[in-house]
Amino acid sequence: MDSEDVEQPTAKRRQLAAQLRSARELAGVSGRDLAHRIGISQSKVSRIESGAKLPSLPDVQAWLRAVDAPAERRDLVVALTESVFTEVHDWQVALRARGHLQGQVEEREASARVVRNYQNSVVPGLLQTAEYARRVLGMAQVPYPPDNLAAAVHGRLQRQHAIYDASRRFEFLVTEAALRWRVGPAKLLIAQLDRIASLCTLENVVIGLIPLDAAATTTLTHGFTVYEPGDGEADPYVTVRTVHADIIVRGPDRVGLYQQRWDLLSGMAVFDEQARALLAGLAATLRGGAR
């Protein structure tokens, strides 16, 4: 990926940290006093000013009020905060640099202690068989040259090694519609369903399936992935894959919306034996009408 795609969001985050630190220092307020004024810990103030922690918009607004920042600076810092919350990474930029996107996703997964992936139209990449992955990647918006397609499939399968690491947790929510999507012949889908059933047995993997007849508690919108970093310092963030770009969503308020959606979707899902029964029923239907 080029420098603009990677460095610009990081630069904005550093700029936000510098603006907040400058506002505090210009007001002659210590980190300890500021923490007391806005009701957060001094360590959190330090982490925000170093760029290690992204503050919420209410935290930023409280910070600026506490140091009596002028209106012009308040407007600047609030706008900067909102721009940091959402990063757009254009697929074509990444494809030109790397040939495929699997390495980029693997880096995100490698730094996470918990990964929660919801998909409403396709089996998640970490659960895919090799042939299912080849078919799906072959339908990319920007067609892969043969060599790049092979590398992308290899990269996706390489990512799957992570789910066998018992120190990490992977949770999936997949709709029945995604399981039924005819990406290939019946035998391909049967093999895919069998793989999901097998992975259900891993202690660090949770797979919830949302039946078509489940009573709705929320809408089945676009897929998304929630990453909870494993270092205990970085905040959770969300990725949303669109036709043209990956969107990275940060900030506790926005990430909280996705966590709430996850909880609602989980309430519609079946797990364990019920999930395996659903998989077996779909497989039996496919075997009965195999073609």
PDB file of C-alpha atoms in Angstrom:
ATOM      1  CA  MET A   1       0.000   0.000   0.000  1.00  0.00           C
ATOM      2  CA  ASP A   2       1.273   3.488  -0.706  1.00  0.00           C
ATOM      3  CA  SER A   3       2.234   5.980   1.972  1.00  0.00           C
ATOM      4  CA  GLU A   4      -0.963   7.985   1.626  1.00  0.00           C
ATOM      5  CA  ASP A   5      -3.127   4.917   2.271  1.00  0.00           C
ATOM      6  CA  VAL A   6      -1.255   3.828   5.394  1.00  0.00           C
ATOM      7  CA  GLU A   7       0.350   6.911   6.925  1.00  0.00           C
ATOM      8  CA  GLN A   8      -2.384   9.505   6.578  1.00  0.00           C
ATOM      9  CA  PRO A   9      -4.774   8.072   9.215  1.00  0.00           C
ATOM     10  CA  THR A  10      -1.813   7.663  11.600  1.00  0.00           C
ATOM     11  CA  ALA A  11      -0.728  11.235  10.914  1.00  0.00           C
ATOM     12  CA  LYS A  12      -4.243  12.499  11.691  1.00  0.00           C
ATOM     13  CA  ARG A  13      -4.250  10.614  14.970  1.00  0.00           C
ATOM     14  CA  ARG A  14      -0.889  12.117  15.941  1.00  0.00           C
ATOM     15  CA  GLN A  15      -2.196  15.534  14.955  1.00  0.00           C
ATOM     16  CA  LEU A  16      -5.235  15.094  17.205  1.00  0.00           C
ATOM     17  CA  ALA A  17      -3.034  14.071  20.133  1.00  0.00           C
ATOM     18  CA  ALA A  18      -0.797  17.115  19.560  1.00  0.00           C
ATOM     19  CA  GLN A  19      -3.784  19.478  19.383  1.00  0.00           C
ATOM     20  CA  LEU A  20      -5.225  18.203  22.661  1.00  0.00           C
ATOM     21  CA  ARG A  21      -1.859  18.375  24.427  1.00  0.00           C
ATOM     22  CA  SER A  22      -1.267  21.892  23.088  1.00  0.00           C
ATOM     23  CA  ALA A  23      -4.693  23.064  24.250  1.00  0.00           C
ATOM     24  CA  ARG A  24      -3.993  21.775  27.758  1.00  0.00           C
ATOM     25  CA  GLU A  25      -0.501  23.282  27.937  1.00  0.00           C
ATOM     26  CA  LEU A  26      -1.630  26.678  26.623  1.00  0.00           C
ATOM     27  CA  ALA A  27      -4.257  26.754  29.370  1.00  0.00           C
ATOM     28  CA  GLY A  28      -1.588  26.002  32.005  1.00  0.00           C
ATOM     29  CA  VAL A  29      -3.493  22.922  33.191  1.00  0.00           C
ATOM     30  CA  SER A  30      -1.610  19.848  34.375  1.00  0.00           C
ATOM     31  CA  GLY A  31      -2.518  16.379  33.197  1.00  0.00           C
ATOM     32  CA  ARG A  32      -3.627  15.502  36.738  1.00  0.00           C
ATOM     33  CA  ASP A  33      -5.900  18.544  36.982  1.00  0.00           C
ATOM     34  CA  LEU A  34      -7.405  17.923  33.569  1.00  0.00           C
ATOM     35  CA  ALA A  35      -8.143  14.310  34.448  1.00  0.00           C
ATOM     36  CA  HIS A  36      -9.935  15.457  37.594  1.00  0.00           C
ATOM     37  CA  ARG A  37     -11.934  18.098  35.717  1.00  0.00           C
ATOM     38  CA  ILE A  38     -13.301  15.738  33.077  1.00  0.00           C
ATOM     39  CA  GLY A  39     -13.575  12.590  35.187  1.00  0.00           C
ATOM     40  CA  ILE A  40     -10.972  10.310  33.629  1.00  0.00           C
ATOM     41  CA  SER A  41      -7.679   8.884  34.900  1.00  0.00           C
ATOM     42  CA  GLN A  42      -4.378  10.693  34.516  1.00  0.00           C
ATOM     43  CA  SER A  43      -2.993   7.660  32.689  1.00  0.00           C
ATOM     44  CA  LYS A  44      -5.790   7.982  30.127  1.00  0.00           C
ATOM     45  CA  VAL A  45      -4.876  11.632  29.590  1.00  0.00           C
ATOM     46  CA  SER A  46      -1.269  10.575  28.981  1.00  0.00           C
ATOM     47  CA  ARG A  47      -2.280   7.833  26.551  1.00  0.00           C
ATOM     48  CA  ILE A  48      -4.524  10.205  24.612  1.00  0.00           C
ATOM     49  CA  GLU A  49      -1.757  12.806  24.364  1.00  0.00           C
ATOM     50  CA  SER A  50       0.728  10.193  23.167  1.00  0.00           C
ATOM     51  CA  GLY A  51      -1.695   8.935  20.525  1.00  0.00           C
ATOM     52  CA  ALA A  52      -1.898   5.497  22.134  1.00  0.00           C
ATOM     53  CA  LYS A  53      -5.614   5.861  22.882  1.00  0.00           C
ATOM     54  CA  LEU A  54      -8.271   7.425  20.699  1.00  0.00           C
ATOM     55  CA  PRO A  55     -10.655   9.530  22.807  1.00  0.00           C
ATOM     56  CA  SER A  56     -14.397   9.547  22.274  1.00  0.00           C
ATOM     57  CA  LEU A  57     -16.017  12.683  20.910  1.00  0.00           C
ATOM     58  CA  PRO A  58     -17.619  13.459  24.329  1.00  0.00           C
ATOM     59  CA  ASP A  59     -14.158  13.123  25.931  1.00  0.00           C
ATOM     60  CA  VAL A  60     -12.710  15.576  23.402  1.00  0.00           C
ATOM     61  CA  GLN A  61     -15.537  18.050  23.916  1.00  0.00           C
ATOM     62  CA  ALA A  62     -15.170  17.836  27.702  1.00  0.00           C
ATOM     63  CA  TRP A  63     -11.391  18.272  27.353  1.00  0.00           C
ATOM     64  CA  LEU A  64     -11.791  21.442  25.288  1.00  0.00           C
ATOM     65  CA  ARG A  65     -14.354  22.898  27.692  1.00  0.00           C
ATOM     66  CA  ALA A  66     -12.120  22.105  30.682  1.00  0.00           C
ATOM     67  CA  VAL A  67      -9.209  24.099  29.224  1.00  0.00           C
ATOM     68  CA  ASP A  68     -11.512  26.866  27.947  1.00  0.00           C
ATOM     69  CA  ALA A  69     -10.255  26.423  24.386  1.00  0.00           C
ATOM     70  CA  PRO A  70     -11.329  29.172  21.966  1.00  0.00           C
ATOM     71  CA  ALA A  71     -14.202  28.384  19.596  1.00  0.00           C
ATOM     72  CA  GLU A  72     -11.942  28.207  16.538  1.00  0.00           C
ATOM     73  CA  ARG A  73      -9.737  25.549  18.119  1.00  0.00           C
ATOM     74  CA  ARG A  74     -12.770  23.636  19.374  1.00  0.00           C
ATOM     75  CA  ASP A  75     -14.203  23.460  15.859  1.00  0.00           C
ATOM     76  CA  LEU A  76     -10.846  22.353  14.432  1.00  0.00           C
ATOM     77  CA  VAL A  77     -10.259  19.626  17.018  1.00  0.00           C
ATOM     78  CA  VAL A  78     -13.824  18.272  16.874  1.00  0.00           C
ATOM     79  CA  ALA A  79     -13.627  18.044  13.063  1.00  0.00           C
ATOM     80  CA  LEU A  80     -10.239  16.329  13.315  1.00  0.00           C
ATOM     81  CA  THR A  81     -11.622  13.856  15.856  1.00  0.00           C
ATOM     82  CA  GLU A  82     -14.515  12.922  13.585  1.00  0.00           C
ATOM     83  CA  SER A  83     -12.163  12.406  10.624  1.00  0.00           C
ATOM     84  CA  VAL A  84      -9.970  10.031  12.657  1.00  0.00           C
ATOM     85  CA  PHE A  85     -12.936   7.850  13.604  1.00  0.00           C
ATOM     86  CA  THR A  86     -13.457   6.613  10.034  1.00  0.00           C
ATOM     87  CA  GLU A  87     -10.636   5.617   7.678  1.00  0.00           C
ATOM     88  CA  VAL A  88     -11.283   4.625   4.061  1.00  0.00           C
ATOM     89  CA  HIS A  89      -8.733   2.302   2.429  1.00  0.00           C
ATOM     90  CA  ASP A  90      -9.323   2.050  -1.310  1.00  0.00           C
ATOM     91  CA  TRP A  91      -9.076  -1.504  -2.596  1.00  0.00           C
ATOM     92  CA  GLN A  92      -7.499  -0.590  -5.911  1.00  0.00           C
ATOM     93  CA  VAL A  93      -4.661   1.230  -4.157  1.00  0.00           C
ATOM     94  CA  ALA A  94      -3.947  -1.847  -2.043  1.00  0.00           C
ATOM     95  CA  LEU A  95      -4.257  -4.219  -4.997  1.00  0.00           C
ATOM     96  CA  ARG A  96      -1.755  -2.235  -7.058  1.00  0.00           C
ATOM     97  CA  ALA A  97       0.755  -2.427  -4.212  1.00  0.00           C
ATOM     98  CA  ARG A  98       0.265  -6.005  -2.980  1.00  0.00           C
ATOM     99  CA  GLY A  99      -1.666  -7.865  -5.666  1.00  0.00           C
ATOM    100  CA  HIS A 100      -4.256  -9.015  -3.110  1.00  0.00           C
ATOM    101  CA  LEU A 101      -5.613  -8.020   0.299  1.00  0.00           C
ATOM    102  CA  GLN A 102      -5.023 -11.134   2.398  1.00  0.00           C
ATOM    103  CA  GLY A 103      -1.793  -9.950   3.994  1.00  0.00           C
ATOM    104  CA  GLN A 104      -3.448  -6.751   5.132  1.00  0.00           C
ATOM    105  CA  VAL A 105      -6.277  -8.682   6.792  1.00  0.00           C
ATOM    106  CA  GLU A 106      -3.838 -11.177   8.324  1.00  0.00           C
ATOM    107  CA  GLU A 107      -1.969  -8.308  10.012  1.00  0.00           C
ATOM    108  CA  ARG A 108      -5.193  -7.131  11.641  1.00  0.00           C
ATOM    109  CA  GLU A 109      -6.043 -10.637  12.809  1.00  0.00           C
ATOM    110  CA  ALA A 110      -2.523 -11.257  14.118  1.00  0.00           C
ATOM    111  CA  SER A 111      -2.739  -8.271  16.465  1.00  0.00           C
ATOM    112  CA  ALA A 112      -6.167  -9.225  17.844  1.00  0.00           C
ATOM    113  CA  ARG A 113      -6.985 -11.297  20.910  1.00  0.00           C
ATOM    114  CA  VAL A 114     -10.634 -11.620  19.858  1.00  0.00           C
ATOM    115  CA  VAL A 115     -12.057 -11.432  16.326  1.00  0.00           C
ATOM    116  CA  ARG A 116     -15.829 -11.271  15.782  1.00  0.00           C
ATOM    117  CA  ASN A 117     -16.985 -11.621  12.191  1.00  0.00           C
ATOM    118  CA  TYR A 118     -20.567 -11.252  10.946  1.00  0.00           C
ATOM    119  CA  GLN A 119     -21.411 -12.171   7.359  1.00  0.00           C
ATOM    120  CA  ASN A 120     -24.831 -12.074   5.753  1.00  0.00           C
ATOM    121  CA  SER A 121     -23.991 -13.078   2.184  1.00  0.00           C
ATOM    122  CA  VAL A 122     -20.849 -15.249   2.137  1.00  0.00           C
ATOM    123  CA  VAL A 123     -19.034 -17.719   4.396  1.00  0.00           C
ATOM    124  CA  PRO A 124     -16.293 -15.837   6.323  1.00  0.00           C
ATOM    125  CA  GLY A 125     -12.826 -16.187   4.836  1.00  0.00           C
ATOM    126  CA  LEU A 126     -11.377 -17.898   7.911  1.00  0.00           C
ATOM    127  CA  LEU A 127     -13.932 -20.714   7.506  1.00  0.00           C
ATOM    128  CA  GLN A 128     -13.699 -21.210   3.745  1.00  0.00           C
ATOM    129  CA  THR A 129     -12.465 -24.324   1.974  1.00  0.00           C
ATOM    130  CA  ALA A 130      -9.803 -23.813  -0.676  1.00  0.00           C
ATOM    131  CA  GLU A 131     -12.219 -24.230  -3.582  1.00  0.00           C
ATOM    132  CA  TYR A 132     -14.860 -21.998  -2.023  1.00  0.00           C
ATOM    133  CA  ALA A 133     -12.158 -19.331  -1.502  1.00  0.00           C
ATOM    134  CA  ARG A 134     -10.966 -19.677  -5.107  1.00  0.00           C
ATOM    135  CA  ARG A 135     -14.503 -19.209  -6.419  1.00  0.00           C
ATOM    136  CA  VAL A 136     -15.264 -16.221  -4.191  1.00  0.00           C
ATOM    137  CA  LEU A 137     -11.976 -14.443  -4.863  1.00  0.00           C
ATOM    138  CA  GLY A 138     -12.464 -15.099  -8.562  1.00  0.00           C
ATOM    139  CA  MET A 139     -15.594 -12.926  -8.375  1.00  0.00           C
ATOM    140  CA  ALA A 140     -13.677  -9.904  -7.092  1.00  0.00           C
ATOM    141  CA  GLN A 141     -14.844  -6.477  -8.253  1.00  0.00           C
ATOM    142  CA  VAL A 142     -11.429  -5.988  -9.864  1.00  0.00           C
ATOM    143  CA  PRO A 143     -10.560  -9.320 -11.577  1.00  0.00           C
ATOM    144  CA  TYR A 144      -7.347 -10.931 -10.385  1.00  0.00           C
ATOM    145  CA  PRO A 145      -4.691 -11.987 -12.902  1.00  0.00           C
ATOM    146  CA  PRO A 146      -4.185 -15.776 -12.564  1.00  0.00           C
ATOM    147  CA  ASP A 147      -0.977 -15.456 -10.512  1.00  0.00           C
ATOM    148  CA  ASN A 148      -2.534 -12.959  -8.146  1.00  0.00           C
ATOM    149  CA  LEU A 149      -5.629 -15.122  -7.725  1.00  0.00           C
ATOM    150  CA  ALA A 150      -3.489 -18.099  -6.741  1.00  0.00           C
ATOM    151  CA  ALA A 151      -1.555 -15.916  -4.288  1.00  0.00           C
ATOM    152  CA  ALA A 152      -4.797 -14.555  -2.821  1.00  0.00           C
ATOM    153  CA  VAL A 153      -6.187 -18.061  -2.247  1.00  0.00           C
ATOM    154  CA  HIS A 154      -2.907 -19.124  -0.652  1.00  0.00           C
ATOM    155  CA  GLY A 155      -2.978 -16.001   1.535  1.00  0.00           C
ATOM    156  CA  ARG A 156      -6.526 -16.702   2.676  1.00  0.00           C
ATOM    157  CA  LEU A 157      -5.674 -20.293   3.600  1.00  0.00           C
ATOM    158  CA  GLN A 158      -2.524 -19.081   5.374  1.00  0.00           C
ATOM    159  CA  ARG A 159      -4.687 -16.782   7.508  1.00  0.00           C
ATOM    160  CA  GLN A 160      -6.700 -19.769   8.698  1.00  0.00           C
ATOM    161  CA  HIS A 161      -3.780 -21.118  10.729  1.00  0.00           C
ATOM    162  CA  ALA A 162      -4.642 -18.505  13.362  1.00  0.00           C
ATOM    163  CA  ILE A 163      -7.895 -20.184  14.368  1.00  0.00           C
ATOM    164  CA  TYR A 164      -5.948 -23.153  15.739  1.00  0.00           C
ATOM    165  CA  ASP A 165      -4.173 -20.890  18.256  1.00  0.00           C
ATOM    166  CA  ALA A 166      -5.987 -21.734  21.500  1.00  0.00           C
ATOM    167  CA  SER A 167      -4.863 -18.481  23.135  1.00  0.00           C
ATOM    168  CA  ARG A 168      -7.050 -16.467  20.778  1.00  0.00           C
ATOM    169  CA  ARG A 169     -10.813 -16.415  20.297  1.00  0.00           C
ATOM    170  CA  PHE A 170     -12.759 -16.293  17.049  1.00  0.00           C
ATOM    171  CA  GLU A 171     -16.500 -15.761  16.900  1.00  0.00           C
ATOM    172  CA  PHE A 172     -18.617 -15.912  13.761  1.00  0.00           C
ATOM    173  CA  LEU A 173     -22.211 -15.108  12.943  1.00  0.00           C
ATOM    174  CA  VAL A 174     -23.355 -16.327   9.523  1.00  0.00           C
ATOM    175  CA  THR A 175     -26.819 -16.154   8.023  1.00  0.00           C
ATOM    176  CA  GLU A 176     -28.494 -19.193   6.510  1.00  0.00           C
ATOM    177  CA  ALA A 177     -28.754 -17.194   3.282  1.00  0.00           C
ATOM    178  CA  ALA A 178     -24.940 -17.011   3.153  1.00  0.00           C
ATOM    179  CA  LEU A 179     -24.715 -20.784   3.643  1.00  0.00           C
ATOM    180  CA  ARG A 180     -27.183 -21.343   0.800  1.00  0.00           C
ATOM    181  CA  TRP A 181     -25.441 -18.994  -1.654  1.00  0.00           C
ATOM    182  CA  ARG A 182     -24.610 -21.050  -4.748  1.00  0.00           C
ATOM    183  CA  VAL A 183     -21.013 -20.105  -5.343  1.00  0.00           C
ATOM    184  CA  GLY A 184     -20.489 -23.491  -7.015  1.00  0.00           C
ATOM    185  CA  PRO A 185     -21.934 -26.993  -7.417  1.00  0.00           C
ATOM    186  CA  ALA A 186     -23.637 -28.884  -4.609  1.00  0.00           C
ATOM    187  CA  LYS A 187     -20.543 -30.945  -3.749  1.00  0.00           C
ATOM    188  CA  LEU A 188     -18.554 -27.754  -3.163  1.00  0.00           C
ATOM    189  CA  LEU A 189     -21.203 -26.417  -0.788  1.00  0.00           C
ATOM    190  CA  ILE A 190     -21.486 -29.742   1.032  1.00  0.00           C
ATOM    191  CA  ALA A 191     -17.734 -29.724   1.639  1.00  0.00           C
ATOM    192  CA  GLN A 192     -17.992 -26.148   2.892  1.00  0.00           C
ATOM    193  CA  LEU A 193     -20.784 -27.019   5.320  1.00  0.00           C
ATOM    194  CA  ASP A 194     -18.776 -29.998   6.578  1.00  0.00           C
ATOM    195  CA  ARG A 195     -15.795 -27.741   7.258  1.00  0.00           C
ATOM    196  CA  ILE A 196     -17.904 -25.327   9.279  1.00  0.00           C
ATOM    197  CA  ALA A 197     -19.331 -28.219  11.307  1.00  0.00           C
ATOM    198  CA  SER A 198     -15.795 -29.440  12.022  1.00  0.00           C
ATOM    199  CA  LEU A 199     -14.552 -26.020  13.122  1.00  0.00           C
ATOM    200  CA  CYS A 200     -17.503 -25.716  15.526  1.00  0.00           C
ATOM    201  CA  THR A 201     -15.718 -28.254  17.732  1.00  0.00           C
ATOM    202  CA  LEU A 202     -12.702 -26.009  18.447  1.00  0.00           C
ATOM    203  CA  GLU A 203     -12.897 -24.612  21.972  1.00  0.00           C
ATOM    204  CA  ASN A 204     -11.687 -21.146  20.939  1.00  0.00           C
ATOM    205  CA  VAL A 205     -14.097 -20.892  17.990  1.00  0.00           C
ATOM    206  CA  VAL A 206     -17.765 -19.975  18.324  1.00  0.00           C
ATOM    207  CA  ILE A 207     -19.982 -20.224  15.250  1.00  0.00           C
ATOM    208  CA  GLY A 208     -23.529 -18.943  15.362  1.00  0.00           C
ATOM    209  CA  LEU A 209     -25.905 -19.478  12.434  1.00  0.00           C
ATOM    210  CA  ILE A 210     -28.904 -17.232  11.860  1.00  0.00           C
ATOM    211  CA  PRO A 211     -31.773 -19.305  10.396  1.00  0.00           C
ATOM    212  CA  LEU A 212     -34.027 -17.808   7.763  1.00  0.00           C
ATOM    213  CA  ASP A 213     -37.010 -18.332  10.072  1.00  0.00           C
ATOM    214  CA  ALA A 214     -35.398 -16.762  13.150  1.00  0.00           C
ATOM    215  CA  ALA A 215     -37.527 -14.122  14.853  1.00  0.00           C
ATOM    216  CA  ALA A 216     -35.919 -10.804  13.920  1.00  0.00           C
ATOM    217  CA  THR A 217     -34.389  -8.636  16.635  1.00  0.00           C
ATOM    218  CA  THR A 218     -32.524  -6.388  14.183  1.00  0.00           C
ATOM    219  CA  THR A 219     -31.973  -5.969  10.451  1.00  0.00           C
ATOM    220  CA  LEU A 220     -29.476  -8.092   8.517  1.00  0.00           C
ATOM    221  CA  THR A 221     -27.296  -5.324   7.169  1.00  0.00           C
ATOM    222  CA  HIS A 222     -23.763  -5.443   5.722  1.00  0.00           C
ATOM    223  CA  GLY A 223     -21.093  -7.682   7.165  1.00  0.00           C
ATOM    224  CA  PHE A 224     -18.486  -6.373   9.597  1.00  0.00           C
ATOM    225  CA  THR A 225     -15.599  -7.533  11.779  1.00  0.00           C
ATOM    226  CA  VAL A 226     -14.800  -6.364  15.313  1.00  0.00           C
ATOM    227  CA  TYR A 227     -11.165  -6.631  16.402  1.00  0.00           C
ATOM    228  CA  GLU A 228     -10.171  -6.549  20.066  1.00  0.00           C
ATOM    229  CA  PRO A 229      -6.384  -6.029  20.222  1.00  0.00           C
ATOM    230  CA  GLY A 230      -4.411  -8.287  22.498  1.00  0.00           C
ATOM    231  CA  ASP A 231      -1.988  -5.784  24.038  1.00  0.00           C
ATOM    232  CA  GLY A 232      -4.516  -4.357  26.483  1.00  0.00           C
ATOM    233  CA  GLU A 233      -3.671  -0.818  25.397  1.00  0.00           C
ATOM    234  CA  ALA A 234      -5.208  -0.318  21.955  1.00  0.00           C
ATOM    235  CA  ASP A 235      -8.957   0.091  21.603  1.00  0.00           C
ATOM    236  CA  PRO A 236     -11.316  -2.228  19.691  1.00  0.00           C
ATOM    237  CA  TYR A 237     -12.079  -1.218  16.123  1.00  0.00           C
ATOM    238  CA  VAL A 238     -14.313  -2.391  13.291  1.00  0.00           C
ATOM    239  CA  THR A 239     -13.776  -3.041   9.598  1.00  0.00           C
ATOM    240  CA  VAL A 240     -16.540  -2.881   7.007  1.00  0.00           C
ATOM    241  CA  ARG A 241     -15.866  -4.155   3.494  1.00  0.00           C
ATOM    242  CA  THR A 242     -17.645  -2.286   0.707  1.00  0.00           C
ATOM    243  CA  VAL A 243     -17.506  -2.602  -3.074  1.00  0.00           C
ATOM    244  CA  HIS A 244     -14.797   0.029  -3.426  1.00  0.00           C
ATOM    245  CA  ALA A 245     -12.970   0.124  -0.101  1.00  0.00           C
ATOM    246  CA  ASP A 246     -12.313  -1.163   3.375  1.00  0.00           C
ATOM    247  CA  ILE A 247     -13.691   1.199   6.009  1.00  0.00           C
ATOM    248  CA  ILE A 248     -12.089   1.182   9.447  1.00  0.00           C
ATOM    249  CA  VAL A 249     -14.289   2.503  12.241  1.00  0.00           C
ATOM    250  CA  ARG A 250     -12.751   3.672  15.523  1.00  0.00           C
ATOM    251  CA  GLY A 251     -13.919   5.399  18.669  1.00  0.00           C
ATOM    252  CA  PRO A 252     -15.942   3.897  21.521  1.00  0.00           C
ATOM    253  CA  ASP A 253     -19.236   5.446  20.427  1.00  0.00           C
ATOM    254  CA  ARG A 254     -19.107   4.150  16.871  1.00  0.00           C
ATOM    255  CA  VAL A 255     -17.570   0.786  17.756  1.00  0.00           C
ATOM    256  CA  GLY A 256     -20.230   0.448  20.442  1.00  0.00           C
ATOM    257  CA  LEU A 257     -22.917   0.569  17.764  1.00  0.00           C
ATOM    258  CA  TYR A 258     -21.407  -2.487  16.102  1.00  0.00           C
ATOM    259  CA  GLN A 259     -20.996  -4.294  19.407  1.00  0.00           C
ATOM    260  CA  GLN A 260     -24.673  -3.670  20.136  1.00  0.00           C
ATOM    261  CA  ARG A 261     -25.585  -4.975  16.681  1.00  0.00           C
ATOM    262  CA  TRP A 262     -23.479  -8.079  17.337  1.00  0.00           C
ATOM    263  CA  ASP A 263     -25.398  -8.762  20.540  1.00  0.00           C
ATOM    264  CA  LEU A 264     -28.740  -8.419  18.738  1.00  0.00           C
ATOM    265  CA  LEU A 265     -27.638 -10.702  15.909  1.00  0.00           C
ATOM    266  CA  SER A 266     -26.363 -13.256  18.428  1.00  0.00           C
ATOM    267  CA  GLY A 267     -29.849 -13.375  19.908  1.00  0.00           C
ATOM    268  CA  MET A 268     -31.174 -14.579  16.538  1.00  0.00           C
ATOM    269  CA  ALA A 269     -28.512 -17.254  16.079  1.00  0.00           C
ATOM    270  CA  VAL A 270     -28.312 -20.935  16.967  1.00  0.00           C
ATOM    271  CA  PHE A 271     -25.123 -22.507  18.307  1.00  0.00           C
ATOM    272  CA  ASP A 272     -23.527 -25.881  19.066  1.00  0.00           C
ATOM    273  CA  GLU A 273     -25.878 -28.820  18.429  1.00  0.00           C
ATOM    274  CA  GLN A 274     -28.580 -26.635  16.909  1.00  0.00           C
ATOM    275  CA  ALA A 275     -26.049 -25.107  14.540  1.00  0.00           C
ATOM    276  CA  ARG A 276     -24.720 -28.521  13.538  1.00  0.00           C
ATOM    277  CA  ALA A 277     -28.295 -29.709  12.960  1.00  0.00           C
ATOM    278  CA  LEU A 278     -28.903 -26.761  10.655  1.00  0.00           C
ATOM    279  CA  LEU A 279     -25.708 -27.531   8.736  1.00  0.00           C
ATOM    280  CA  ALA A 280     -26.653 -31.212   8.456  1.00  0.00           C
ATOM    281  CA  GLY A 281     -30.119 -30.326   7.184  1.00  0.00           C
ATOM    282  CA  LEU A 282     -28.719 -28.008   4.503  1.00  0.00           C
ATOM    283  CA  ALA A 283     -26.206 -30.665   3.457  1.00  0.00           C
ATOM    284  CA  ALA A 284     -28.937 -33.305   3.231  1.00  0.00           C
ATOM    285  CA  THR A 285     -30.995 -31.012   1.022  1.00  0.00           C
ATOM    286  CA  LEU A 286     -28.019 -30.456  -1.247  1.00  0.00           C
ATOM    287  CA  ARG A 287     -27.297 -34.182  -1.468  1.00  0.00           C
ATOM    288  CA  GLY A 288     -30.910 -34.862  -2.358  1.00  0.00           C
ATOM    289  CA  GLY A 289     -30.825 -32.436  -5.270  1.00  0.00           C
ATOM    290  CA  ALA A 290     -27.095 -32.602  -6.092  1.00  0.00           C
ATOM    291  CA  ARG A 291     -26.032 -31.305  -9.447  1.00  0.00           C
TER     292      ARG A 291
END
